[in-house]
mmCIF file of C-alpha atoms in Angstrom:
data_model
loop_
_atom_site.group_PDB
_atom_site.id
_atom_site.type_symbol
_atom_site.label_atom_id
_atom_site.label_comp_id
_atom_site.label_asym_id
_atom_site.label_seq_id
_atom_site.Cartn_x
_atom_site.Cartn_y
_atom_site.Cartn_z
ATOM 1 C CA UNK Y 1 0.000 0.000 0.000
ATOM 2 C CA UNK Y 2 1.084 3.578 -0.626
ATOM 3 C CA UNK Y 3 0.602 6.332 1.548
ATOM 4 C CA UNK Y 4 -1.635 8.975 0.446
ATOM 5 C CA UNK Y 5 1.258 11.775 -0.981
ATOM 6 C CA UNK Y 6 1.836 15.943 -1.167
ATOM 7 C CA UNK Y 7 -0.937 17.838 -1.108
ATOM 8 C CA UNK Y 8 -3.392 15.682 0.682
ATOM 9 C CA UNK Y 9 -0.858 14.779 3.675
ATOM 10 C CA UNK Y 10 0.285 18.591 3.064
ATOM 11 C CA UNK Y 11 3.862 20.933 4.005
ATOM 12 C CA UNK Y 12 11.361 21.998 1.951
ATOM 13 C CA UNK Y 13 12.126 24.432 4.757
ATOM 14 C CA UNK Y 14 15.095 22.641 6.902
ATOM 15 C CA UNK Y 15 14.317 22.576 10.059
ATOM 16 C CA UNK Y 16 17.997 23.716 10.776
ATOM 17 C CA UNK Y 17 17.649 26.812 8.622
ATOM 18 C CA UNK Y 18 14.902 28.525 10.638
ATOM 19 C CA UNK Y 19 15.665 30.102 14.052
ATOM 20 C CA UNK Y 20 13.254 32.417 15.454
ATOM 21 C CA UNK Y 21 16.098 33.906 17.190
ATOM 22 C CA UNK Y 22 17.074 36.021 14.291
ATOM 23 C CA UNK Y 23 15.524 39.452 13.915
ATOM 24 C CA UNK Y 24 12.671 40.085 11.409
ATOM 25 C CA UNK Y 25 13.742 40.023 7.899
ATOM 26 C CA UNK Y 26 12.828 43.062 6.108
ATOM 27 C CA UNK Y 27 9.364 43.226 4.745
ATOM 28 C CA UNK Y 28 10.172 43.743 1.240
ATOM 29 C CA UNK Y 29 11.029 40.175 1.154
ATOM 30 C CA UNK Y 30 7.551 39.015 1.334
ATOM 31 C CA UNK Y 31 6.737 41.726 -1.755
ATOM 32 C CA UNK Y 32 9.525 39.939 -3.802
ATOM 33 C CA UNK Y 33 7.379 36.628 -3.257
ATOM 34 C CA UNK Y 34 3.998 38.318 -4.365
ATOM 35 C CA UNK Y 35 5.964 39.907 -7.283
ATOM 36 C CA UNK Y 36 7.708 36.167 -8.007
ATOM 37 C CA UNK Y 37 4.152 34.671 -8.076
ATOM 38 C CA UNK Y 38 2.694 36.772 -10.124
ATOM 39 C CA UNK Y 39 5.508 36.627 -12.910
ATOM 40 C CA UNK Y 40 5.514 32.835 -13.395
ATOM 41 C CA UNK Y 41 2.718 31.677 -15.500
ATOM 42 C CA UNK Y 42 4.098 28.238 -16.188
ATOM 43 C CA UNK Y 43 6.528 25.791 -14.200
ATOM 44 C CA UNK Y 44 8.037 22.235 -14.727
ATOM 45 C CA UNK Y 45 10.157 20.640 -12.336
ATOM 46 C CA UNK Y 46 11.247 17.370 -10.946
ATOM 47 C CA UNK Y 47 10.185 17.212 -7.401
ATOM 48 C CA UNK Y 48 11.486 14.918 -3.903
ATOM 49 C CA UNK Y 49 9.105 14.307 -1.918
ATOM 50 C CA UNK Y 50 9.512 12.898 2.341
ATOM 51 C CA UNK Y 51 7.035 12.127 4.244
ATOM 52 C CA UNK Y 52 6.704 12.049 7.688
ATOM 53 C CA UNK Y 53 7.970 8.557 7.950
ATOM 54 C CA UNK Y 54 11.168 9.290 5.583
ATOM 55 C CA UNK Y 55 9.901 7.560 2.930
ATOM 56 C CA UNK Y 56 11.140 9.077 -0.052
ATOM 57 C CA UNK Y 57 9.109 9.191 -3.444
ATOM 58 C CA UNK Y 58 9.801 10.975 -7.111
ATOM 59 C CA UNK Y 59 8.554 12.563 -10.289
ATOM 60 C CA UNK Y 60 7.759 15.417 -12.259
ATOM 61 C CA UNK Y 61 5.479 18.700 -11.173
ATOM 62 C CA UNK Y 62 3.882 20.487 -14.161
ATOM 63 C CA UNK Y 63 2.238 23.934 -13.434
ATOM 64 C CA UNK Y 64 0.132 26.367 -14.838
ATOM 65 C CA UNK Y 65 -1.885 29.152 -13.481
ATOM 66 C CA UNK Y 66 -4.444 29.706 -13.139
ATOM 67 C CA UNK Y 67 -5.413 26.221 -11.644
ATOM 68 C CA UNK Y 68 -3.472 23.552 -12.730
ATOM 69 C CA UNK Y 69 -0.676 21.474 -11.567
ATOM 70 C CA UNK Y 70 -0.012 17.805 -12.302
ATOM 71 C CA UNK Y 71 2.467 15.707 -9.936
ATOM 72 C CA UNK Y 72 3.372 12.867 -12.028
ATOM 73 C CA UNK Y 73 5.041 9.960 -9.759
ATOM 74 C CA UNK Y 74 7.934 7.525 -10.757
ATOM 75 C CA UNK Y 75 7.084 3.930 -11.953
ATOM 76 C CA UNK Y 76 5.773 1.846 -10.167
ATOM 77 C CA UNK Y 77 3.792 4.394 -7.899
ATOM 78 C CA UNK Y 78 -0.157 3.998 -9.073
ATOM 79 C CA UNK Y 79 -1.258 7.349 -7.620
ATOM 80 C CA UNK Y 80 -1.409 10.992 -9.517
ATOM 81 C CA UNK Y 81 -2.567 14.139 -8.213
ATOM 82 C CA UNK Y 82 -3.527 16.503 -10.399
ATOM 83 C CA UNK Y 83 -5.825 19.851 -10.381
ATOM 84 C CA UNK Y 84 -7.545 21.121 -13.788
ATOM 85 C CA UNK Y 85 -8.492 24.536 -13.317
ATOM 86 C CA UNK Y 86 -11.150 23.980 -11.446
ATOM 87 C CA UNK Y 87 -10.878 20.822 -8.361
ATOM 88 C CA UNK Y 88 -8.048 19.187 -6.832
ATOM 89 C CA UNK Y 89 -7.746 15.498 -7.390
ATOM 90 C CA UNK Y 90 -6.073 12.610 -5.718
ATOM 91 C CA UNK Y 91 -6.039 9.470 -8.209
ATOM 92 C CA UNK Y 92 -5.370 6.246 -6.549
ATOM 93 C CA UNK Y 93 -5.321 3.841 -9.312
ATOM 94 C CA UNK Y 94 -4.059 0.588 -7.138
ATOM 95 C CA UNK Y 95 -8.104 0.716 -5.494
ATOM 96 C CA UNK Y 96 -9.596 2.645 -8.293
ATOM 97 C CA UNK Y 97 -10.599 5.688 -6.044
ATOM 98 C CA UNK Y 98 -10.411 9.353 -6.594
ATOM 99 C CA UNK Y 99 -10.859 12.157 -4.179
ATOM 100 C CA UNK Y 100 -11.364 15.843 -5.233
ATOM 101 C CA UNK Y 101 -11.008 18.881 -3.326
ATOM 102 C CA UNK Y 102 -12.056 22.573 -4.340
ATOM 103 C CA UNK Y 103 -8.687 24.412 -5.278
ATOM 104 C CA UNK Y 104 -9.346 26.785 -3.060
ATOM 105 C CA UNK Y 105 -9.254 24.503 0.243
ATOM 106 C CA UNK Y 106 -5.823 23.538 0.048
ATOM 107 C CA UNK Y 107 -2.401 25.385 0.874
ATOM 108 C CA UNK Y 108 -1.591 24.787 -3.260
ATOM 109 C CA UNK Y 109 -4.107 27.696 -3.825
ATOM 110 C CA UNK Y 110 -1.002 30.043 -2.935
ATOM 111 C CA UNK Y 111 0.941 28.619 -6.322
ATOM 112 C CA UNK Y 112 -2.339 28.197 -8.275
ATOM 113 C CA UNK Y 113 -4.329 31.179 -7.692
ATOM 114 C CA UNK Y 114 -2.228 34.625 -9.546
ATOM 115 C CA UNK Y 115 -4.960 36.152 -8.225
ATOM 116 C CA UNK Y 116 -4.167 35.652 -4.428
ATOM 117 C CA UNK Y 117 -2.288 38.470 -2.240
ATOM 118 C CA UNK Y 118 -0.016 36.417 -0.171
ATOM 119 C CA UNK Y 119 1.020 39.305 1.728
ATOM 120 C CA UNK Y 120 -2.519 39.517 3.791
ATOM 121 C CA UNK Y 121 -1.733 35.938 5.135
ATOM 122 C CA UNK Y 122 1.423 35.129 4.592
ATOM 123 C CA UNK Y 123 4.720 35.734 6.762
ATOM 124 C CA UNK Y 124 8.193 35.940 6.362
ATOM 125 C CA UNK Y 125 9.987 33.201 8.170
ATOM 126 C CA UNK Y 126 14.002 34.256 8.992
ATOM 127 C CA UNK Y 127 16.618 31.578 7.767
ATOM 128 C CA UNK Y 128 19.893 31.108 8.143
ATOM 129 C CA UNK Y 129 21.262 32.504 4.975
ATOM 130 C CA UNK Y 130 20.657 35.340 2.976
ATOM 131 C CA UNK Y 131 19.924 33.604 -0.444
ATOM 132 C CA UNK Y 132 17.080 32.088 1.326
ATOM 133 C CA UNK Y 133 13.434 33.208 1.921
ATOM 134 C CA UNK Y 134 11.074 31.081 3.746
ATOM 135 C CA UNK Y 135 7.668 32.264 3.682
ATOM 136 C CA UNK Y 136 4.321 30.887 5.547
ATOM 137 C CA UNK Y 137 1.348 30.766 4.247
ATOM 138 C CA UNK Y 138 -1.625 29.978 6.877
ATOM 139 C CA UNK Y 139 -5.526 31.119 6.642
ATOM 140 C CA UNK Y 140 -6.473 31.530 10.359
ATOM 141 C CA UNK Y 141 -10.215 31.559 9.328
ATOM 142 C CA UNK Y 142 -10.017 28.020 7.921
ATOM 143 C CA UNK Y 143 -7.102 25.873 9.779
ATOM 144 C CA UNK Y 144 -8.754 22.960 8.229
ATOM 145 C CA UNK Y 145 -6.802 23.792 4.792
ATOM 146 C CA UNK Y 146 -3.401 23.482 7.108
ATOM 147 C CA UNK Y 147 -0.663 25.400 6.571
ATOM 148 C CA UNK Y 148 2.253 25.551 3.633
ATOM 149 C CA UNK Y 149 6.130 27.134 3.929
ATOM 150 C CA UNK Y 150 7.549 27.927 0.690
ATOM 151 C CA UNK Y 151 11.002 28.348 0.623
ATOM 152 C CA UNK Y 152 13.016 30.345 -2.252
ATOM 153 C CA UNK Y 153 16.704 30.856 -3.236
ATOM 154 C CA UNK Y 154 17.630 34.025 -4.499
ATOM 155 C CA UNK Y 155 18.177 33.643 -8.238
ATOM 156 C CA UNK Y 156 18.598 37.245 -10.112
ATOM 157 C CA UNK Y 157 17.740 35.285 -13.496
ATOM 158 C CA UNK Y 158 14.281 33.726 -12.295
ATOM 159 C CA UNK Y 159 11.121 35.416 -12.423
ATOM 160 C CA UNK Y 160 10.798 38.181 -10.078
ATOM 161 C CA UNK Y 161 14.633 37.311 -8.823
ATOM 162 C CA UNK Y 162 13.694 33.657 -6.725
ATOM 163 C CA UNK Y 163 13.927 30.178 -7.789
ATOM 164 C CA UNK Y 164 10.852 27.679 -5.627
ATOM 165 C CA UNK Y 165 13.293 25.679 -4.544
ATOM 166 C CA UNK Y 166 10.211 23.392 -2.360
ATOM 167 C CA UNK Y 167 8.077 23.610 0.698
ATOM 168 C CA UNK Y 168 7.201 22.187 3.455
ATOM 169 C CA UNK Y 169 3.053 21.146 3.673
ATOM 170 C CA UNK Y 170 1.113 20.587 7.548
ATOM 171 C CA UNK Y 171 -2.100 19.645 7.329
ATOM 172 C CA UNK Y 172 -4.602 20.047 9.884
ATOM 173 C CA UNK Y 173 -3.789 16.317 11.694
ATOM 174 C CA UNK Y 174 0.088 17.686 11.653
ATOM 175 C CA UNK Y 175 0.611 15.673 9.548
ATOM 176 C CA UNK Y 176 4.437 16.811 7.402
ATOM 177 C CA UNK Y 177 5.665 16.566 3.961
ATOM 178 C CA UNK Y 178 8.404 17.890 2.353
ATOM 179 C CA UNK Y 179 8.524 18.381 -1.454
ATOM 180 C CA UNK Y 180 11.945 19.440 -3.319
ATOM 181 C CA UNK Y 181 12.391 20.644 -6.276
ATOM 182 C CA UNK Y 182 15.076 20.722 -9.131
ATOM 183 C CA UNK Y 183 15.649 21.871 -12.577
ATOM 184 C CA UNK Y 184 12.683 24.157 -12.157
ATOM 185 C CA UNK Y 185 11.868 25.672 -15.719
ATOM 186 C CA UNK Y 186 9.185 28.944 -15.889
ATOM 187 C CA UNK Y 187 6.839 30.624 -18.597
ATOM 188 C CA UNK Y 188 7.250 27.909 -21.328
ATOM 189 C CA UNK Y 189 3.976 26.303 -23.478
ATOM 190 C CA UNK Y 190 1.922 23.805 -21.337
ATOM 191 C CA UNK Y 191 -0.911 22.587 -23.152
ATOM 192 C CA UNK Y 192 -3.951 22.637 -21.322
ATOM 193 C CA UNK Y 193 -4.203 18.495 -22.442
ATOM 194 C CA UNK Y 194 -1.016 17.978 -19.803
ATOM 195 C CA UNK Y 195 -3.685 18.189 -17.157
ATOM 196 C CA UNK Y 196 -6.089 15.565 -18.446
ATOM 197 C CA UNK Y 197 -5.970 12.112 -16.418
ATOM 198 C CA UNK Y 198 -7.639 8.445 -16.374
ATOM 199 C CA UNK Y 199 -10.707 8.305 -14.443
ATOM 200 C CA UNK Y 200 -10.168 4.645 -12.647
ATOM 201 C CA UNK Y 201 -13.755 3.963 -12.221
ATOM 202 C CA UNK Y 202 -14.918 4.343 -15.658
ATOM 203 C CA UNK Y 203 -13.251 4.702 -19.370
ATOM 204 C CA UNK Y 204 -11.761 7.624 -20.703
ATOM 205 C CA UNK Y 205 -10.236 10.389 -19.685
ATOM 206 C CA UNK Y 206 -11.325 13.735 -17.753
#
């Protein structure tokens, strides 16, 4: 059996890089973030993702806003998540089940939505190193939709000067995972069809 993955266990923030004994970072940081998000329209990357147990599982994340992400896992793993503009699904193809979530409920809004201002929920978290800027995103009017830290390397030739390099999901059982990414790429063609999946309990496709 595989354990239900990312966004529905949701939350790459190292423990070891945060210390809340630093002083405030400046608040133009969490600006640079809103700007960031708001310049990428597009995103492919391959992505690490730990769960709480330290079980370790891989694949590709393909993004585009407004609404739609697809995290394609390696072979052998029968699950898919993907959202289509409109729901969040989680595609279990071992037991033929699928779960769907409004968008809007979980703490992958803050990369789906171009429309959302981070800044009126959202805080800057201080790190360890200046390249890095950890930012948490938490709706205290629903703590139900759990909690998400996005962390970002400073990267003058990515959009809006940061590179996602992960985050760090909690859901609202505490329940941790930590996604990684690498060889992010931003703003190319994704067609809409890259967001199209099986349905396991009938044929076709949605």
């Amino acid at each position: 059996m595989f354990a239900r993955p990312l966004a529905f266990s949701l939350a790459l923030a190292a423990p070891a890089l945060i210390s809340a004994a630093e002083p405030a970072p400046a608040a133009g940081e969490l600006a640079q973030v809103q700007q960031h998000l708001t310049a990428v329209s597009s995103m492919t990357a391959g992505f690490a993702q730990t769960d709480r147990n330290g079980r370790t599982l891989t694949g590709t994340m393909t993004l585009k806003r407004p609404g739609k992400i697809r995290f394609q896992y390696q072979k052998g793993v029968p699950q898919l998540i993907v959202a289509d503009g409109r729901s969040l699904y989680f595609i279990d193809y071992q037991v033929r089940q699928v779960e769907r979530w409004p968008i809007g409920n979980s703490p992958l809004a803050v990369l789906l939505n171009p429309k959302k201002d981070i800044t009126k929920f959202a805080k800057v978290v201080p790190t360890g190193s200046p390249q890095l800027v950890s930012v948490e995103v938490h709706d205290s009017d629903h703590p139900e939709y759990g909690r998400i830290t996005l962390i970002f390397q400073k990267n003058a030739g990515a959009p809006g000067g940061l590179m996602l390099q992960g985050w760090v999901a909690l859901d609202s059982q505490n329940n941790r995972t930590t996604i990684r990414l690498s060889n992010q790429q931003f703003n190319a063609n994704i067609s809409d069809g890259a967001f199209r999946w099986n349905d396991p309990r009938r044929q076709g496709p949605r």
